[in-house]
PDB file of N, CA and C in Angstrom:
ATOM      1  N   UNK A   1      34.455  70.257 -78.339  1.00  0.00           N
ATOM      2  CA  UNK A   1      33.565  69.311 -77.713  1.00  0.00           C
ATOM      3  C   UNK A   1      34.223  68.674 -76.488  1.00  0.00           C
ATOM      4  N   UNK A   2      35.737  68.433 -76.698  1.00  0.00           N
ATOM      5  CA  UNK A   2      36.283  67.723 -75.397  1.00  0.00           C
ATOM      6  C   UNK A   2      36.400  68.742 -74.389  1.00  0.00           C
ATOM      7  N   UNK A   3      36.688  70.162 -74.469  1.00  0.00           N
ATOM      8  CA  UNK A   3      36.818  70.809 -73.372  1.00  0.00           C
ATOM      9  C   UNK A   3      35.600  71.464 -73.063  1.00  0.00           C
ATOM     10  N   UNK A   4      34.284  71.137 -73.224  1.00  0.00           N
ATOM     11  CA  UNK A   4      33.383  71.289 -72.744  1.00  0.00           C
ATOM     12  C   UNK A   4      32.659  70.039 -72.356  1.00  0.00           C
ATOM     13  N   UNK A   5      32.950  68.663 -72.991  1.00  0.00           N
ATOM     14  CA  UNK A   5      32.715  67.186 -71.842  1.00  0.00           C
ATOM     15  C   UNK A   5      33.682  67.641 -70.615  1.00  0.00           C
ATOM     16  N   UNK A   6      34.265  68.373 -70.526  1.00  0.00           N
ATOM     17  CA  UNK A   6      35.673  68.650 -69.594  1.00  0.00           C
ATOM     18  C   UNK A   6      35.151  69.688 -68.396  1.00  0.00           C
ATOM     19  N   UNK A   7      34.541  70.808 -68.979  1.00  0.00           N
ATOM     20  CA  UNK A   7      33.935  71.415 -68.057  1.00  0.00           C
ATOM     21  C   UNK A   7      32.762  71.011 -67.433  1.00  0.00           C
ATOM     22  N   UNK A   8      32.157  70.464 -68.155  1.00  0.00           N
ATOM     23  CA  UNK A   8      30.392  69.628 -67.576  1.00  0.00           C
ATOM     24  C   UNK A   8      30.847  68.779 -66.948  1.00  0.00           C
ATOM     25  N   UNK A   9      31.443  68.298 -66.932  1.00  0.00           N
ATOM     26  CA  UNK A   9      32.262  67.314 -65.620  1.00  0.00           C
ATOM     27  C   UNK A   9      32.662  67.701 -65.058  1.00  0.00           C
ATOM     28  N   UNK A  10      33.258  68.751 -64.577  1.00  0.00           N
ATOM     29  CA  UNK A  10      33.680  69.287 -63.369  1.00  0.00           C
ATOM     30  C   UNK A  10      32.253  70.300 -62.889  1.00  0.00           C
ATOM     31  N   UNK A  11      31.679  70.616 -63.654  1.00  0.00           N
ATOM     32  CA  UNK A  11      30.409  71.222 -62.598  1.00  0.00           C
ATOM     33  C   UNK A  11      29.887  70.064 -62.586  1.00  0.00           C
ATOM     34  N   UNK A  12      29.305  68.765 -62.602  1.00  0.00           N
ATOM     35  CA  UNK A  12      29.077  68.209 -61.960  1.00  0.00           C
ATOM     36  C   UNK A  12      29.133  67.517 -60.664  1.00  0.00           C
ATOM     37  N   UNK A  13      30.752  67.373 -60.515  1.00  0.00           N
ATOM     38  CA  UNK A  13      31.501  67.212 -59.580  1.00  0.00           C
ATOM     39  C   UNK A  13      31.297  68.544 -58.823  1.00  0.00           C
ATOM     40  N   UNK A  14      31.253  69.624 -58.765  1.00  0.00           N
ATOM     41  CA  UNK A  14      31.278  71.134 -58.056  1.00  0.00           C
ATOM     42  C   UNK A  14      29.758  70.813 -57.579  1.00  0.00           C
ATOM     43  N   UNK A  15      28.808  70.646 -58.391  1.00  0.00           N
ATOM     44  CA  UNK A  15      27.537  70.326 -57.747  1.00  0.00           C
ATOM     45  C   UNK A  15      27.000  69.350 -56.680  1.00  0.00           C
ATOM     46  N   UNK A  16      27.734  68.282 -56.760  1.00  0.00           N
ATOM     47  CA  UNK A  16      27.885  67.467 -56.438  1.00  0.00           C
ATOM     48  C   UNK A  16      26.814  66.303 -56.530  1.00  0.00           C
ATOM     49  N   UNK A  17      26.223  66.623 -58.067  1.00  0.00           N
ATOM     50  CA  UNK A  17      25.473  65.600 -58.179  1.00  0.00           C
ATOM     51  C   UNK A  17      23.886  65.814 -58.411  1.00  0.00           C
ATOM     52  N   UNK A  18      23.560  66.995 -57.512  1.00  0.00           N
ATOM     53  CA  UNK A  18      22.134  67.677 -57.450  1.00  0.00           C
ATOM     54  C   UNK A  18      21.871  67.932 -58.915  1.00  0.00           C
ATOM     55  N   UNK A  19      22.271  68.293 -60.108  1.00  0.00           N
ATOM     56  CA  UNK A  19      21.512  68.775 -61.229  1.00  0.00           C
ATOM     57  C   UNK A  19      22.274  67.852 -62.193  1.00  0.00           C
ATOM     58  N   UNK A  20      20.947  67.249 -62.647  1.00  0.00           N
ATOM     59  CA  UNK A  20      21.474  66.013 -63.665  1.00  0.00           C
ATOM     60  C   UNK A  20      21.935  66.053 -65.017  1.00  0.00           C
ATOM     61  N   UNK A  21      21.873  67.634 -65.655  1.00  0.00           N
ATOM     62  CA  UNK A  21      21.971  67.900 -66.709  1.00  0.00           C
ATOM     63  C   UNK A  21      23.435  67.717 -67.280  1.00  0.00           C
ATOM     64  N   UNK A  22      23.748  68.733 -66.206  1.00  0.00           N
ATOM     65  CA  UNK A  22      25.788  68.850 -66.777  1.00  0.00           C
ATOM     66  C   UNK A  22      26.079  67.743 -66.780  1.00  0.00           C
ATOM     67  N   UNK A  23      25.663  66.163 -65.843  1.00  0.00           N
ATOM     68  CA  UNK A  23      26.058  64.902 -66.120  1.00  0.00           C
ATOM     69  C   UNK A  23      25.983  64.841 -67.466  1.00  0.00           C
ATOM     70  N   UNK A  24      24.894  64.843 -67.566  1.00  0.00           N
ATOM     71  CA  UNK A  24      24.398  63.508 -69.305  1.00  0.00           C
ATOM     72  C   UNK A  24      24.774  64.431 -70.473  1.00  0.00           C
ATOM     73  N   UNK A  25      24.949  65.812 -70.585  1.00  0.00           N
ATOM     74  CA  UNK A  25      25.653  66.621 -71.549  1.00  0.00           C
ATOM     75  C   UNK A  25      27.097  66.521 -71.429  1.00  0.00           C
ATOM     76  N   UNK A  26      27.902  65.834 -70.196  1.00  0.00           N
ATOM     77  CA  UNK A  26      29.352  65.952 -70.169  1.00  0.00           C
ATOM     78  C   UNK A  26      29.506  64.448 -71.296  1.00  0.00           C
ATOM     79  N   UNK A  27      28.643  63.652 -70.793  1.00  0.00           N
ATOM     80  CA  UNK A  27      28.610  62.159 -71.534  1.00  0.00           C
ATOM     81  C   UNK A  27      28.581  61.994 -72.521  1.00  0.00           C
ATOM     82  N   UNK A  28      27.380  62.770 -73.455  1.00  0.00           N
ATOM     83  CA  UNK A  28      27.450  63.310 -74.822  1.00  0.00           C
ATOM     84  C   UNK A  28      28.072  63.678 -75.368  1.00  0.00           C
ATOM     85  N   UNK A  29      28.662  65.184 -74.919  1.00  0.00           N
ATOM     86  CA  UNK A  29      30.121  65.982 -75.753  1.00  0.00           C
ATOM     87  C   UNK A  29      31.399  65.083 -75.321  1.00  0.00           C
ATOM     88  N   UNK A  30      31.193  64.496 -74.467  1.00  0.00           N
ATOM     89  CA  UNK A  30      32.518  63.680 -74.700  1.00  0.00           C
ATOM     90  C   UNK A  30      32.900  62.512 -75.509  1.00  0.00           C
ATOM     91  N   UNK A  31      31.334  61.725 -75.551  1.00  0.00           N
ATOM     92  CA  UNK A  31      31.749  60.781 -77.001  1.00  0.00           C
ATOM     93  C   UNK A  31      31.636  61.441 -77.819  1.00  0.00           C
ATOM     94  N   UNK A  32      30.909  63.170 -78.283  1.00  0.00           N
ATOM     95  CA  UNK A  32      31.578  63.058 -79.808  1.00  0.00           C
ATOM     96  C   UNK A  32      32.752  63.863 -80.004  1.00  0.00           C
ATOM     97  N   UNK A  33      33.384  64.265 -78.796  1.00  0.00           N
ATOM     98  CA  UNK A  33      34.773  64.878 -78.827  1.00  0.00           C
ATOM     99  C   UNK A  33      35.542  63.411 -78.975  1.00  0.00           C
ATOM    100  N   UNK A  34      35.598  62.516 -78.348  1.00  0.00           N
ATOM    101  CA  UNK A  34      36.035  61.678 -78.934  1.00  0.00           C
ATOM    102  C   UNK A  34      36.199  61.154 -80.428  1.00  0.00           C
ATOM    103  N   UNK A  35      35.114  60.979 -81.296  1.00  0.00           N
ATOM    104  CA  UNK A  35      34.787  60.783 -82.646  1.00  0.00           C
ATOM    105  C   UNK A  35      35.499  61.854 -83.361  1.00  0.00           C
ATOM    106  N   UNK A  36      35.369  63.171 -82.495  1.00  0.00           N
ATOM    107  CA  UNK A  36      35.421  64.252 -83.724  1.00  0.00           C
ATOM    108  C   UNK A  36      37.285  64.782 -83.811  1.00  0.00           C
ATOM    109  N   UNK A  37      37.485  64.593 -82.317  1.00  0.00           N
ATOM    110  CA  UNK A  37      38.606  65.595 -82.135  1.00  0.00           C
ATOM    111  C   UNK A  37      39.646  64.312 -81.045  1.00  0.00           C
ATOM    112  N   UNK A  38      40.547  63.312 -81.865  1.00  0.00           N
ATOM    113  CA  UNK A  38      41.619  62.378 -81.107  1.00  0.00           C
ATOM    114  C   UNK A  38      42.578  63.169 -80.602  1.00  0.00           C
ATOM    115  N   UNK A  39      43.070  64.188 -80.927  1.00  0.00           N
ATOM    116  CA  UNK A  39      44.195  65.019 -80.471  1.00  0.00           C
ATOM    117  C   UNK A  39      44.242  65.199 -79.160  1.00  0.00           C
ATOM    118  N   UNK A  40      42.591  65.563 -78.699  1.00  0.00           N
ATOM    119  CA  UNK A  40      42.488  66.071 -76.935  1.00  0.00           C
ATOM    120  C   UNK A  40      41.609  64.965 -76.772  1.00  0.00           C
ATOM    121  N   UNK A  41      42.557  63.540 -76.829  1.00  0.00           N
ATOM    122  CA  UNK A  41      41.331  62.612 -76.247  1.00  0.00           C
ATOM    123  C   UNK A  41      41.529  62.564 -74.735  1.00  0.00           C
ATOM    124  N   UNK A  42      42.486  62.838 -74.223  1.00  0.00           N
ATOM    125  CA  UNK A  42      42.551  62.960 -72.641  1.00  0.00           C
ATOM    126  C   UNK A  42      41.280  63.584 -72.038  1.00  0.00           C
ATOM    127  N   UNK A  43      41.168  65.055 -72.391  1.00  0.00           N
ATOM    128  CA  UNK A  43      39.757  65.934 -71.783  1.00  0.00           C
ATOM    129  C   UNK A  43      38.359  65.174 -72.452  1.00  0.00           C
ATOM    130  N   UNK A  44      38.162  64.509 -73.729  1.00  0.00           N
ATOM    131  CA  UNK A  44      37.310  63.580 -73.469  1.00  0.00           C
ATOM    132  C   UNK A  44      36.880  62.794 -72.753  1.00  0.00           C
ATOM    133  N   UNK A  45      37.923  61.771 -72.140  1.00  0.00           N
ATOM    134  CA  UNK A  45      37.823  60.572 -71.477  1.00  0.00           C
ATOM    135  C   UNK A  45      37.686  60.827 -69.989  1.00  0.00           C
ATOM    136  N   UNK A  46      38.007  61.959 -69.469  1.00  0.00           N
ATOM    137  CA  UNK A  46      37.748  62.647 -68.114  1.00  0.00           C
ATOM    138  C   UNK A  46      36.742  63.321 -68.122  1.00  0.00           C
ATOM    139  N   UNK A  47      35.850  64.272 -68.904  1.00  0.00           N
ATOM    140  CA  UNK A  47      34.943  64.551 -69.261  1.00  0.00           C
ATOM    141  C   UNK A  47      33.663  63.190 -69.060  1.00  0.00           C
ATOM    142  N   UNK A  48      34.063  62.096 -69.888  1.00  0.00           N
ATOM    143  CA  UNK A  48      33.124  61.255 -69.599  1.00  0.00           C
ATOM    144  C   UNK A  48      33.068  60.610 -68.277  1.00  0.00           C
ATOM    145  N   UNK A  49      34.571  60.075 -67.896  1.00  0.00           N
ATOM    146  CA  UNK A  49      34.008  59.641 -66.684  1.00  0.00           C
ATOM    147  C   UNK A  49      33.870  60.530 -65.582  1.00  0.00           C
ATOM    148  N   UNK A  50      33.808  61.211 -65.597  1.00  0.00           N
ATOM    149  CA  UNK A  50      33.435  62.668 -64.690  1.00  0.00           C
ATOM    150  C   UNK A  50      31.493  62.488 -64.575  1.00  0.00           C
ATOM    151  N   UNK A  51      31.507  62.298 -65.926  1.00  0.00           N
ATOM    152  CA  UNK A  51      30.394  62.487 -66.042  1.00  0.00           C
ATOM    153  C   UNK A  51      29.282  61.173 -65.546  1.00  0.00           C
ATOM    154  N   UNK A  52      30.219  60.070 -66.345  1.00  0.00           N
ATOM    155  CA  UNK A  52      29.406  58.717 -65.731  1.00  0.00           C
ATOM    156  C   UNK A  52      29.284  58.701 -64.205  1.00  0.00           C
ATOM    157  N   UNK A  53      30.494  59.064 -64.122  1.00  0.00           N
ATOM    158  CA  UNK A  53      30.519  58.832 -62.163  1.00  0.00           C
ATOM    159  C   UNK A  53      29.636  59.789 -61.491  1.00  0.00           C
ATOM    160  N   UNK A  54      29.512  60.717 -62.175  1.00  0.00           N
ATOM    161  CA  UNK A  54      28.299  61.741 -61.047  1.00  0.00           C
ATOM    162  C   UNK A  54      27.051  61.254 -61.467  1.00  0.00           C
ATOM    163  N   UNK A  55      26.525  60.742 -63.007  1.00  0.00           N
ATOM    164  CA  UNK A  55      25.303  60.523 -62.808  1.00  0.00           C
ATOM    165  C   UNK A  55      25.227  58.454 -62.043  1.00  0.00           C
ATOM    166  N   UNK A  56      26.241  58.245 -62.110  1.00  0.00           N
ATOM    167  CA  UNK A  56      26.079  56.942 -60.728  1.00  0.00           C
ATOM    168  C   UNK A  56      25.789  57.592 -59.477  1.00  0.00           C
ATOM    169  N   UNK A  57      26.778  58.887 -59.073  1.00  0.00           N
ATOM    170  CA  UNK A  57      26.301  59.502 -57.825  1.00  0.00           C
ATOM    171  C   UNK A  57      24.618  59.627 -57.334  1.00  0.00           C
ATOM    172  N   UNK A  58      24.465  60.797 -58.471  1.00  0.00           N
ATOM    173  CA  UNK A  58      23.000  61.137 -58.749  1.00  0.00           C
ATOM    174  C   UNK A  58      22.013  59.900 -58.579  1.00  0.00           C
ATOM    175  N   UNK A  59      22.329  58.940 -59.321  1.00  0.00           N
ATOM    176  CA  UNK A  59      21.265  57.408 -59.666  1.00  0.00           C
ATOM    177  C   UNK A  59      21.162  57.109 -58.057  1.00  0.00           C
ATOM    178  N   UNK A  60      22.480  56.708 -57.142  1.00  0.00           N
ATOM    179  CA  UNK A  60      22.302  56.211 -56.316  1.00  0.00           C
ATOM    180  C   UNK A  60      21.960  57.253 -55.157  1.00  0.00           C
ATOM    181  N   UNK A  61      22.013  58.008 -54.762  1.00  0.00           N
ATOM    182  CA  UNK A  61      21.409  58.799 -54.014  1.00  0.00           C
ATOM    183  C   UNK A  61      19.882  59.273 -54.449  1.00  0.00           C
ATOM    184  N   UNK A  62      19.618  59.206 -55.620  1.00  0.00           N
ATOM    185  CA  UNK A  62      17.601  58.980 -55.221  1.00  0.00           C
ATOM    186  C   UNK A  62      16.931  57.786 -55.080  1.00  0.00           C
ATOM    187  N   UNK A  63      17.635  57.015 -55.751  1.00  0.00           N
ATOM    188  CA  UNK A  63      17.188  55.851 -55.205  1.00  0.00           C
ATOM    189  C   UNK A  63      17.278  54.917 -53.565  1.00  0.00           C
ATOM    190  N   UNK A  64      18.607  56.020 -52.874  1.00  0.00           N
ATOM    191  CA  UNK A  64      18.716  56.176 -51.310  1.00  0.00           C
ATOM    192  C   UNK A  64      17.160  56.993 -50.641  1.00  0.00           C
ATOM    193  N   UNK A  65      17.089  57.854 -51.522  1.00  0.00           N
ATOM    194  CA  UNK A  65      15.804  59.202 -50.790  1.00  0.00           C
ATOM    195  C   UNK A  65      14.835  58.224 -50.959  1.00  0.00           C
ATOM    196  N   UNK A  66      14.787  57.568 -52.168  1.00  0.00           N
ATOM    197  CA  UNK A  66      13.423  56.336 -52.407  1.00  0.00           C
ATOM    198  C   UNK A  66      12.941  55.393 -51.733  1.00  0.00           C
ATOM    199  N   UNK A  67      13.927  54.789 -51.666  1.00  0.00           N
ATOM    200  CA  UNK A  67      13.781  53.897 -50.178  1.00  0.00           C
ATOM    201  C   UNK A  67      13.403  54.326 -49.119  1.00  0.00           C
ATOM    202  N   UNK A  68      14.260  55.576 -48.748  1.00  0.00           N
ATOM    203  CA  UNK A  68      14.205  55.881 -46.812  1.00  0.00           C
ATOM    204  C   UNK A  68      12.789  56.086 -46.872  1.00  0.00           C
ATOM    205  N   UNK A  69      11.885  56.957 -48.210  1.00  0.00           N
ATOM    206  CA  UNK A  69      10.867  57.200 -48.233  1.00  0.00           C
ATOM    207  C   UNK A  69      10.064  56.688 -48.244  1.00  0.00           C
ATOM    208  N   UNK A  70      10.084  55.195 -49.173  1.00  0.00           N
ATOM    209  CA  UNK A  70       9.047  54.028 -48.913  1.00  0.00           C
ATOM    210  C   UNK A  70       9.369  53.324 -47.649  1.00  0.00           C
ATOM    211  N   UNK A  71      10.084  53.294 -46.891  1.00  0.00           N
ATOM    212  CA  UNK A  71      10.242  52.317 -45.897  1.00  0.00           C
ATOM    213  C   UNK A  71       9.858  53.260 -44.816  1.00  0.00           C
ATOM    214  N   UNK A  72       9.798  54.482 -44.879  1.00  0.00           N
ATOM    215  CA  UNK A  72       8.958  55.238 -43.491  1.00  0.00           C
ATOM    216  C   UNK A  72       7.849  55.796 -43.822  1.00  0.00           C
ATOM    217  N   UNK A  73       6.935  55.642 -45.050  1.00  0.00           N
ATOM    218  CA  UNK A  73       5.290  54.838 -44.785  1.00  0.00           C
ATOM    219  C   UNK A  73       4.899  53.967 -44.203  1.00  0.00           C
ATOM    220  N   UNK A  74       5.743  52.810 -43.972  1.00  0.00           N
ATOM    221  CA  UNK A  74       5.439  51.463 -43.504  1.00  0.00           C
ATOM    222  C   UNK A  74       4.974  51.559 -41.998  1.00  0.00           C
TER     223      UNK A  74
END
């Protein structure tokens, strides 16, 4: 579970954000690689924030497209 929160975090990061999936599945397998497996809690905890931080990426860049988009109807 941790070395696959491990890899979904790095294709997220490789994506750079465009596909929201590998985020919120890196987030998942990494808390329960955490729960399940303490030995490799390192690739957990990078896994997750790999993961938190791209879907902050993701969050804030549509909500950038959202704006530019409502404010040039106006």
């Amino acid at each position: 579970m941790s070395i696959t929160a491990l890899v979904l975090g790095i294709v997220g990061v490789i994506s750079g954000g465009w596909f929201l999936l590998p985020q919120i599945l890196a987030v998942v397998f990494g808390h329960i690689g955490l729960k399940k497996e303490p030995s490799v809690k390192g690739m957990a905890i990078t896994g997750l924030v790999l993961g938190y931080l791209m879907v902050a990426v993701s969050l804030a860049y549509g909500l950038f497209v959202a704006f530019a988009f409502s404010s040039s109807w106006d």
